[in-house]
PDB file of C-alpha atoms in Angstrom:
ATOM      1  CA  MET A   1       0.004  -0.022   0.144  1.00  0.00           C
ATOM      2  CA  PRO A   2       1.398   3.405  -0.918  1.00  0.00           C
ATOM      3  CA  ARG A   3       2.705   5.191   2.280  1.00  0.00           C
ATOM      4  CA  SER A   4       0.266   8.275   1.500  1.00  0.00           C
ATOM      5  CA  LEU A   5      -2.963   6.025   1.206  1.00  0.00           C
ATOM      6  CA  HIS A   6      -2.048   4.454   4.369  1.00  0.00           C
ATOM      7  CA  HIS A   7      -1.441   7.710   6.177  1.00  0.00           C
ATOM      8  CA  VAL A   8      -5.041   8.927   5.113  1.00  0.00           C
ATOM      9  CA  LEU A   9      -6.849   5.654   6.309  1.00  0.00           C
ATOM     10  CA  THR A  10      -5.231   5.777   9.695  1.00  0.00           C
ATOM     11  CA  SER A  11      -6.232   9.296  10.270  1.00  0.00           C
ATOM     12  CA  VAL A  12      -9.923   8.285   9.345  1.00  0.00           C
ATOM     13  CA  ILE A  13      -9.783   5.482  11.915  1.00  0.00           C
ATOM     14  CA  LEU A  14      -8.566   7.570  14.715  1.00  0.00           C
ATOM     15  CA  ILE A  15     -10.781  10.469  14.277  1.00  0.00           C
ATOM     16  CA  GLY A  16     -13.721   8.134  13.851  1.00  0.00           C
ATOM     17  CA  LEU A  17     -12.955   6.108  17.151  1.00  0.00           C
ATOM     18  CA  PRO A  18     -14.001   8.872  19.748  1.00  0.00           C
ATOM     19  CA  ALA A  19     -17.455   9.213  17.964  1.00  0.00           C
ATOM     20  CA  MET A  20     -18.125   5.588  17.797  1.00  0.00           C
ATOM     21  CA  ALA A  21     -17.141   5.262  21.647  1.00  0.00           C
ATOM     22  CA  ALA A  22     -19.510   8.032  22.590  1.00  0.00           C
ATOM     23  CA  THR A  23     -22.496   6.763  20.382  1.00  0.00           C
ATOM     24  CA  ALA A  24     -21.926   3.303  21.955  1.00  0.00           C
ATOM     25  CA  GLN A  25     -21.994   4.840  25.518  1.00  0.00           C
ATOM     26  CA  GLU A  26     -25.506   6.448  24.851  1.00  0.00           C
ATOM     27  CA  LYS A  27     -28.218   4.144  25.976  1.00  0.00           C
ATOM     28  CA  PRO A  28     -31.410   3.877  23.615  1.00  0.00           C
ATOM     29  CA  ARG A  29     -34.331   5.669  25.067  1.00  0.00           C
ATOM     30  CA  SER A  30     -37.797   4.056  24.991  1.00  0.00           C
ATOM     31  CA  PRO A  31     -40.445   5.966  23.240  1.00  0.00           C
ATOM     32  CA  ARG A  32     -41.912   6.892  26.469  1.00  0.00           C
ATOM     33  CA  ALA A  33     -38.583   8.119  27.802  1.00  0.00           C
ATOM     34  CA  ALA A  34     -38.239  10.120  24.667  1.00  0.00           C
ATOM     35  CA  ALA A  35     -41.592  11.782  25.010  1.00  0.00           C
ATOM     36  CA  ALA A  36     -41.261  12.852  28.400  1.00  0.00           C
ATOM     37  CA  LYS A  37     -37.920  14.311  27.667  1.00  0.00           C
ATOM     38  CA  ALA A  38     -39.723  16.128  24.928  1.00  0.00           C
ATOM     39  CA  ALA A  39     -42.717  17.331  26.836  1.00  0.00           C
ATOM     40  CA  PRO A  40     -42.466  20.608  28.794  1.00  0.00           C
ATOM     41  CA  GLU A  41     -41.933  20.250  32.330  1.00  0.00           C
ATOM     42  CA  GLN A  42     -45.300  20.675  34.379  1.00  0.00           C
ATOM     43  CA  LYS A  43     -45.704  22.832  37.153  1.00  0.00           C
ATOM     44  CA  PRO A  44     -48.173  21.757  40.055  1.00  0.00           C
ATOM     45  CA  PRO A  45     -51.242  24.047  39.985  1.00  0.00           C
ATOM     46  CA  PRO A  46     -51.295  26.766  42.550  1.00  0.00           C
ATOM     47  CA  PRO A  47     -53.027  25.953  46.001  1.00  0.00           C
ATOM     48  CA  ALA A  48     -56.712  26.936  46.036  1.00  0.00           C
ATOM     49  CA  GLU A  49     -57.418  30.024  48.000  1.00  0.00           C
ATOM     50  CA  ALA A  50     -58.787  29.201  51.542  1.00  0.00           C
ATOM     51  CA  MET A  51     -62.471  29.930  52.004  1.00  0.00           C
ATOM     52  CA  LEU A  52     -63.476  32.832  54.415  1.00  0.00           C
ATOM     53  CA  TYR A  53     -67.052  32.362  55.934  1.00  0.00           C
ATOM     54  CA  TRP A  54     -69.372  35.592  56.905  1.00  0.00           C
ATOM     55  CA  ILE A  55     -70.505  35.785  60.224  1.00  0.00           C
ATOM     56  CA  ARG A  56     -73.086  38.059  61.986  1.00  0.00           C
ATOM     57  CA  GLU A  57     -73.293  39.278  65.506  1.00  0.00           C
ATOM     58  CA  ASP A  58     -75.426  42.192  66.620  1.00  0.00           C
ATOM     59  CA  GLY A  59     -76.412  43.123  63.356  1.00  0.00           C
ATOM     60  CA  LYS A  60     -72.658  43.506  62.109  1.00  0.00           C
ATOM     61  CA  PHE A  61     -70.791  41.206  59.695  1.00  0.00           C
ATOM     62  CA  GLY A  62     -67.428  39.888  59.621  1.00  0.00           C
ATOM     63  CA  TYR A  63     -65.313  36.767  58.622  1.00  0.00           C
ATOM     64  CA  ILE A  64     -64.031  33.460  60.120  1.00  0.00           C
ATOM     65  CA  ASP A  65     -61.494  30.981  58.514  1.00  0.00           C
ATOM     66  CA  ASN A  66     -62.117  27.372  58.275  1.00  0.00           C
ATOM     67  CA  THR A  67     -60.904  26.660  61.671  1.00  0.00           C
ATOM     68  CA  GLY A  68     -63.414  29.064  63.217  1.00  0.00           C
ATOM     69  CA  LYS A  69     -60.872  31.757  64.087  1.00  0.00           C
ATOM     70  CA  VAL A  70     -62.293  35.526  63.579  1.00  0.00           C
ATOM     71  CA  VAL A  71     -59.945  36.797  60.823  1.00  0.00           C
ATOM     72  CA  ILE A  72     -62.051  39.917  60.042  1.00  0.00           C
ATOM     73  CA  PRO A  73     -63.866  41.344  63.036  1.00  0.00           C
ATOM     74  CA  VAL A  74     -67.478  42.014  62.792  1.00  0.00           C
ATOM     75  CA  GLN A  75     -68.028  45.721  61.589  1.00  0.00           C
ATOM     76  CA  TYR A  76     -69.811  45.901  58.410  1.00  0.00           C
ATOM     77  CA  GLU A  77     -73.541  46.517  57.821  1.00  0.00           C
ATOM     78  CA  ASN A  78     -73.582  44.026  55.260  1.00  0.00           C
ATOM     79  CA  THR A  79     -71.318  41.807  53.038  1.00  0.00           C
ATOM     80  CA  PHE A  80     -71.916  39.780  50.010  1.00  0.00           C
ATOM     81  CA  GLY A  81     -69.028  37.168  49.989  1.00  0.00           C
ATOM     82  CA  PHE A  82     -65.635  36.979  48.778  1.00  0.00           C
ATOM     83  CA  ARG A  83     -64.907  36.178  45.139  1.00  0.00           C
ATOM     84  CA  GLU A  84     -61.789  36.753  43.134  1.00  0.00           C
ATOM     85  CA  GLY A  85     -60.199  37.753  46.430  1.00  0.00           C
ATOM     86  CA  LEU A  86     -62.418  40.652  47.269  1.00  0.00           C
ATOM     87  CA  ALA A  87     -65.728  41.155  49.221  1.00  0.00           C
ATOM     88  CA  GLY A  88     -68.397  43.875  48.955  1.00  0.00           C
ATOM     89  CA  VAL A  89     -69.231  45.287  52.097  1.00  0.00           C
ATOM     90  CA  ARG A  90     -71.571  48.088  53.377  1.00  0.00           C
ATOM     91  CA  ILE A  91     -70.324  51.019  55.630  1.00  0.00           C
ATOM     92  CA  ASN A  92     -72.611  53.900  56.727  1.00  0.00           C
ATOM     93  CA  GLY A  93     -74.938  52.944  54.011  1.00  0.00           C
ATOM     94  CA  ARG A  94     -72.504  53.004  51.200  1.00  0.00           C
ATOM     95  CA  HIS A  95     -70.681  50.159  49.256  1.00  0.00           C
ATOM     96  CA  GLY A  96     -67.175  49.432  48.621  1.00  0.00           C
ATOM     97  CA  TYR A  97     -64.639  46.153  48.783  1.00  0.00           C
ATOM     98  CA  ILE A  98     -62.439  44.815  51.250  1.00  0.00           C
ATOM     99  CA  ASP A  99     -59.435  42.287  50.779  1.00  0.00           C
ATOM    100  CA  ARG A 100     -58.838  39.286  52.949  1.00  0.00           C
ATOM    101  CA  THR A 101     -57.120  41.055  55.451  1.00  0.00           C
ATOM    102  CA  GLY A 102     -60.170  43.322  55.988  1.00  0.00           C
ATOM    103  CA  LYS A 103     -58.373  46.254  54.340  1.00  0.00           C
ATOM    104  CA  LEU A 104     -60.697  48.568  52.466  1.00  0.00           C
ATOM    105  CA  VAL A 105     -59.227  48.687  48.882  1.00  0.00           C
ATOM    106  CA  ILE A 106     -61.939  49.977  46.974  1.00  0.00           C
ATOM    107  CA  PRO A 107     -63.818  53.028  48.993  1.00  0.00           C
ATOM    108  CA  ALA A 108     -67.370  52.773  50.110  1.00  0.00           C
ATOM    109  CA  VAL A 109     -68.578  55.350  47.754  1.00  0.00           C
ATOM    110  CA  PHE A 110     -71.376  53.304  45.615  1.00  0.00           C
ATOM    111  CA  ASP A 111     -75.018  53.073  46.320  1.00  0.00           C
ATOM    112  CA  MET A 112     -74.914  49.559  45.610  1.00  0.00           C
ATOM    113  CA  THR A 113     -72.346  46.623  44.608  1.00  0.00           C
ATOM    114  CA  TYR A 114     -72.052  42.911  44.191  1.00  0.00           C
ATOM    115  CA  ALA A 115     -69.267  40.296  43.658  1.00  0.00           C
ATOM    116  CA  PHE A 116     -66.448  40.354  41.097  1.00  0.00           C
ATOM    117  CA  ARG A 117     -66.994  37.779  38.230  1.00  0.00           C
ATOM    118  CA  GLU A 118     -64.413  37.669  35.412  1.00  0.00           C
ATOM    119  CA  GLY A 119     -62.697  40.659  37.004  1.00  0.00           C
ATOM    120  CA  LEU A 120     -65.414  43.090  36.939  1.00  0.00           C
ATOM    121  CA  ALA A 121     -68.283  43.992  39.250  1.00  0.00           C
ATOM    122  CA  TRP A 122     -71.488  45.997  38.756  1.00  0.00           C
ATOM    123  CA  VAL A 123     -72.254  48.832  40.805  1.00  0.00           C
ATOM    124  CA  LYS A 124     -74.963  51.271  41.172  1.00  0.00           C
ATOM    125  CA  GLN A 125     -74.660  55.176  41.200  1.00  0.00           C
ATOM    126  CA  ASP A 126     -77.271  57.736  41.115  1.00  0.00           C
ATOM    127  CA  GLY A 127     -80.019  55.163  40.079  1.00  0.00           C
ATOM    128  CA  LYS A 128     -77.798  53.659  36.942  1.00  0.00           C
ATOM    129  CA  TYR A 129     -75.754  50.481  36.612  1.00  0.00           C
ATOM    130  CA  GLY A 130     -72.126  50.360  35.491  1.00  0.00           C
ATOM    131  CA  TYR A 131     -69.086  48.179  36.204  1.00  0.00           C
ATOM    132  CA  ILE A 132     -65.683  48.512  37.827  1.00  0.00           C
ATOM    133  CA  ASP A 133     -62.583  46.594  37.727  1.00  0.00           C
ATOM    134  CA  LYS A 134     -60.577  45.283  40.580  1.00  0.00           C
ATOM    135  CA  THR A 135     -58.658  48.395  41.064  1.00  0.00           C
ATOM    136  CA  GLY A 136     -62.143  50.555  41.546  1.00  0.00           C
ATOM    137  CA  LYS A 137     -61.833  51.990  38.318  1.00  0.00           C
ATOM    138  CA  MET A 138     -65.222  52.750  36.477  1.00  0.00           C
ATOM    139  CA  VAL A 139     -64.544  50.703  33.130  1.00  0.00           C
ATOM    140  CA  ILE A 140     -68.224  50.827  31.912  1.00  0.00           C
ATOM    141  CA  PRO A 141     -69.876  54.168  33.110  1.00  0.00           C
ATOM    142  CA  PRO A 142     -73.423  53.915  34.835  1.00  0.00           C
ATOM    143  CA  GLN A 143     -75.987  54.077  32.204  1.00  0.00           C
ATOM    144  CA  PHE A 144     -78.138  50.887  32.350  1.00  0.00           C
ATOM    145  CA  ASP A 145     -81.327  50.366  34.414  1.00  0.00           C
ATOM    146  CA  ASP A 146     -80.173  47.212  35.783  1.00  0.00           C
ATOM    147  CA  ALA A 147     -77.233  44.881  35.300  1.00  0.00           C
ATOM    148  CA  GLU A 148     -76.053  41.276  35.912  1.00  0.00           C
ATOM    149  CA  ASP A 149     -72.706  39.610  36.421  1.00  0.00           C
ATOM    150  CA  PHE A 150     -70.283  38.927  33.512  1.00  0.00           C
ATOM    151  CA  SER A 151     -70.311  35.305  32.337  1.00  0.00           C
ATOM    152  CA  GLU A 152     -68.280  34.026  29.244  1.00  0.00           C
ATOM    153  CA  GLY A 153     -67.463  37.612  28.591  1.00  0.00           C
ATOM    154  CA  LEU A 154     -70.957  38.941  28.415  1.00  0.00           C
ATOM    155  CA  ALA A 155     -73.486  40.611  30.872  1.00  0.00           C
ATOM    156  CA  ALA A 156     -77.101  41.143  30.674  1.00  0.00           C
ATOM    157  CA  VAL A 157     -78.083  44.744  31.192  1.00  0.00           C
ATOM    158  CA  LYS A 158     -81.500  46.528  31.234  1.00  0.00           C
ATOM    159  CA  VAL A 159     -82.388  49.459  29.241  1.00  0.00           C
ATOM    160  CA  GLY A 160     -85.881  50.464  29.650  1.00  0.00           C
ATOM    161  CA  ASN A 161     -88.114  47.567  30.240  1.00  0.00           C
ATOM    162  CA  LEU A 162     -86.087  45.129  27.999  1.00  0.00           C
ATOM    163  CA  TYR A 163     -82.620  43.159  28.805  1.00  0.00           C
ATOM    164  CA  GLY A 164     -79.907  42.747  26.314  1.00  0.00           C
ATOM    165  CA  TYR A 165     -76.060  41.731  26.473  1.00  0.00           C
ATOM    166  CA  ILE A 166     -72.893  43.765  26.578  1.00  0.00           C
ATOM    167  CA  ASP A 167     -69.309  42.713  26.255  1.00  0.00           C
ATOM    168  CA  ARG A 168     -66.482  43.670  28.426  1.00  0.00           C
ATOM    169  CA  THR A 169     -66.301  47.160  26.718  1.00  0.00           C
ATOM    170  CA  GLY A 170     -69.615  48.164  27.217  1.00  0.00           C
ATOM    171  CA  LYS A 171     -70.748  47.705  23.637  1.00  0.00           C
ATOM    172  CA  MET A 172     -74.425  46.053  23.279  1.00  0.00           C
ATOM    173  CA  VAL A 173     -73.685  43.069  21.406  1.00  0.00           C
ATOM    174  CA  ILE A 174     -77.163  41.714  21.605  1.00  0.00           C
ATOM    175  CA  PRO A 175     -80.140  44.337  21.425  1.00  0.00           C
ATOM    176  CA  PRO A 176     -82.347  44.605  24.365  1.00  0.00           C
ATOM    177  CA  GLN A 177     -85.433  42.492  23.615  1.00  0.00           C
ATOM    178  CA  PHE A 178     -85.740  40.033  26.437  1.00  0.00           C
ATOM    179  CA  SER A 179     -88.161  40.402  29.638  1.00  0.00           C
ATOM    180  CA  HIS A 180     -85.787  37.900  31.550  1.00  0.00           C
ATOM    181  CA  THR A 181     -82.295  36.963  31.210  1.00  0.00           C
ATOM    182  CA  HIS A 182     -79.827  34.341  32.746  1.00  0.00           C
ATOM    183  CA  ARG A 183     -75.999  34.066  32.487  1.00  0.00           C
ATOM    184  CA  PHE A 184     -74.307  32.421  29.711  1.00  0.00           C
ATOM    185  CA  MET A 185     -73.101  28.927  30.370  1.00  0.00           C
ATOM    186  CA  GLY A 186     -71.490  26.837  27.715  1.00  0.00           C
ATOM    187  CA  GLY A 187     -72.183  29.698  24.975  1.00  0.00           C
ATOM    188  CA  VAL A 188     -75.815  29.481  25.643  1.00  0.00           C
ATOM    189  CA  ALA A 189     -78.117  31.493  27.721  1.00  0.00           C
ATOM    190  CA  GLN A 190     -82.025  31.146  28.487  1.00  0.00           C
ATOM    191  CA  VAL A 191     -84.044  34.187  28.058  1.00  0.00           C
ATOM    192  CA  VAL A 192     -87.864  35.104  28.033  1.00  0.00           C
ATOM    193  CA  VAL A 193     -89.262  36.781  24.866  1.00  0.00           C
ATOM    194  CA  ASP A 194     -92.841  37.553  24.370  1.00  0.00           C
ATOM    195  CA  ARG A 195     -93.674  35.473  27.459  1.00  0.00           C
ATOM    196  CA  ARG A 196     -91.774  32.366  26.014  1.00  0.00           C
ATOM    197  CA  THR A 197     -88.733  30.858  27.269  1.00  0.00           C
ATOM    198  CA  ALA A 198     -85.849  30.526  24.560  1.00  0.00           C
ATOM    199  CA  TYR A 199     -82.309  29.860  24.424  1.00  0.00           C
ATOM    200  CA  ILE A 200     -79.632  31.923  22.413  1.00  0.00           C
ATOM    201  CA  ASP A 201     -76.381  31.656  21.509  1.00  0.00           C
ATOM    202  CA  ARG A 202     -73.510  34.516  22.038  1.00  0.00           C
ATOM    203  CA  THR A 203     -74.599  36.032  18.939  1.00  0.00           C
ATOM    204  CA  GLY A 204     -78.272  36.316  19.865  1.00  0.00           C
ATOM    205  CA  ARG A 205     -79.384  33.691  17.524  1.00  0.00           C
ATOM    206  CA  VAL A 206     -82.446  31.759  18.745  1.00  0.00           C
ATOM    207  CA  LEU A 207     -81.580  28.297  19.327  1.00  0.00           C
ATOM    208  CA  TRP A 208     -84.928  27.124  20.703  1.00  0.00           C
ATOM    209  CA  VAL A 209     -88.214  28.844  21.516  1.00  0.00           C
ATOM    210  CA  GLN A 210     -91.134  27.486  23.472  1.00  0.00           C
ATOM    211  CA  LYS A 211     -94.008  26.754  21.044  1.00  0.00           C
ATOM    212  CA  ASP A 212     -97.015  25.950  23.363  1.00  0.00           C
ATOM    213  CA  SER A 213     -99.106  28.705  24.769  1.00  0.00           C
ATOM    214  CA  PRO A 214     -96.930  31.266  26.896  1.00  0.00           C
ATOM    215  CA  LYS A 215     -97.934  31.742  30.504  1.00  0.00           C
ATOM    216  CA  ASP A 216     -96.614  34.075  33.193  1.00  0.00           C
ATOM    217  CA  SER A 217     -93.194  33.189  34.383  1.00  0.00           C
ATOM    218  CA  PRO A 218     -92.874  32.585  37.964  1.00  0.00           C
ATOM    219  CA  ARG A 219     -89.524  34.123  38.038  1.00  0.00           C
ATOM    220  CA  GLU A 220     -89.524  37.856  37.469  1.00  0.00           C
ATOM    221  CA  GLY A 221     -86.867  40.456  37.172  1.00  0.00           C
ATOM    222  CA  HIS A 222     -83.061  40.227  37.164  1.00  0.00           C
ATOM    223  CA  GLU A 223     -81.884  36.848  36.683  1.00  0.00           C
ATOM    224  CA  GLY A 224     -85.735  37.139  36.206  1.00  0.00           C
ATOM    225  CA  GLY A 225     -86.325  40.996  35.835  1.00  0.00           C
ATOM    226  CA  LYS A 226     -86.258  41.821  39.940  1.00  0.00           C
ATOM    227  CA  PRO A 227     -84.483  44.950  41.006  1.00  0.00           C
ATOM    228  CA  HIS A 228     -81.567  43.943  43.236  1.00  0.00           C
ATOM    229  CA  ARG A 229     -81.911  43.822  46.680  1.00  0.00           C
ATOM    230  CA  HIS A 230     -79.001  43.712  48.963  1.00  0.00           C
TER     231      HIS A 230
END
């Protein structure tokens, strides 16, 4: 064999040996192991927020934890329960919100309020309903004659004698035409129109309507058309 060819073959063999050795040391992975390595690391879900329970003594309201310990002393004229970390309370006839320590984080300046849902809560000022966010900012000015919690991005509001639905910007996306409304669940809401029960989708399209003789609904007003009383 010519000396030059022998030198080339020797170099190729010497270069290839480390790569072959490294390959031989790697154990083949099972499909399950390979998939596990490829999948992103799953973080455990955050712990659920501990419940607080309202209590009443001598006409005043406060909160206890699940051991019975009083964590927010009785001091409020009314309260509507914690949701999304805040609870509506009434102080000197006005309504605001406290956090889980009892700190008043949204001043008691409203005629009426209720619990937060999807980051917004309806409030009443000067006889009209609007919506605030969790900082207390009025994001949808008071302009409605009644209002419902947000659900799946929509909320029922009353204009005159009829209810329609707004989105989170306050835009009326389903015009007022219903005498009674309910929250959306799974993209469908139950409503009453012309004294007949019906179901609509998020565009207002009627999915089903009662065909037999309509009767007076036993459920009136907000979540069947009745004014809020808190």
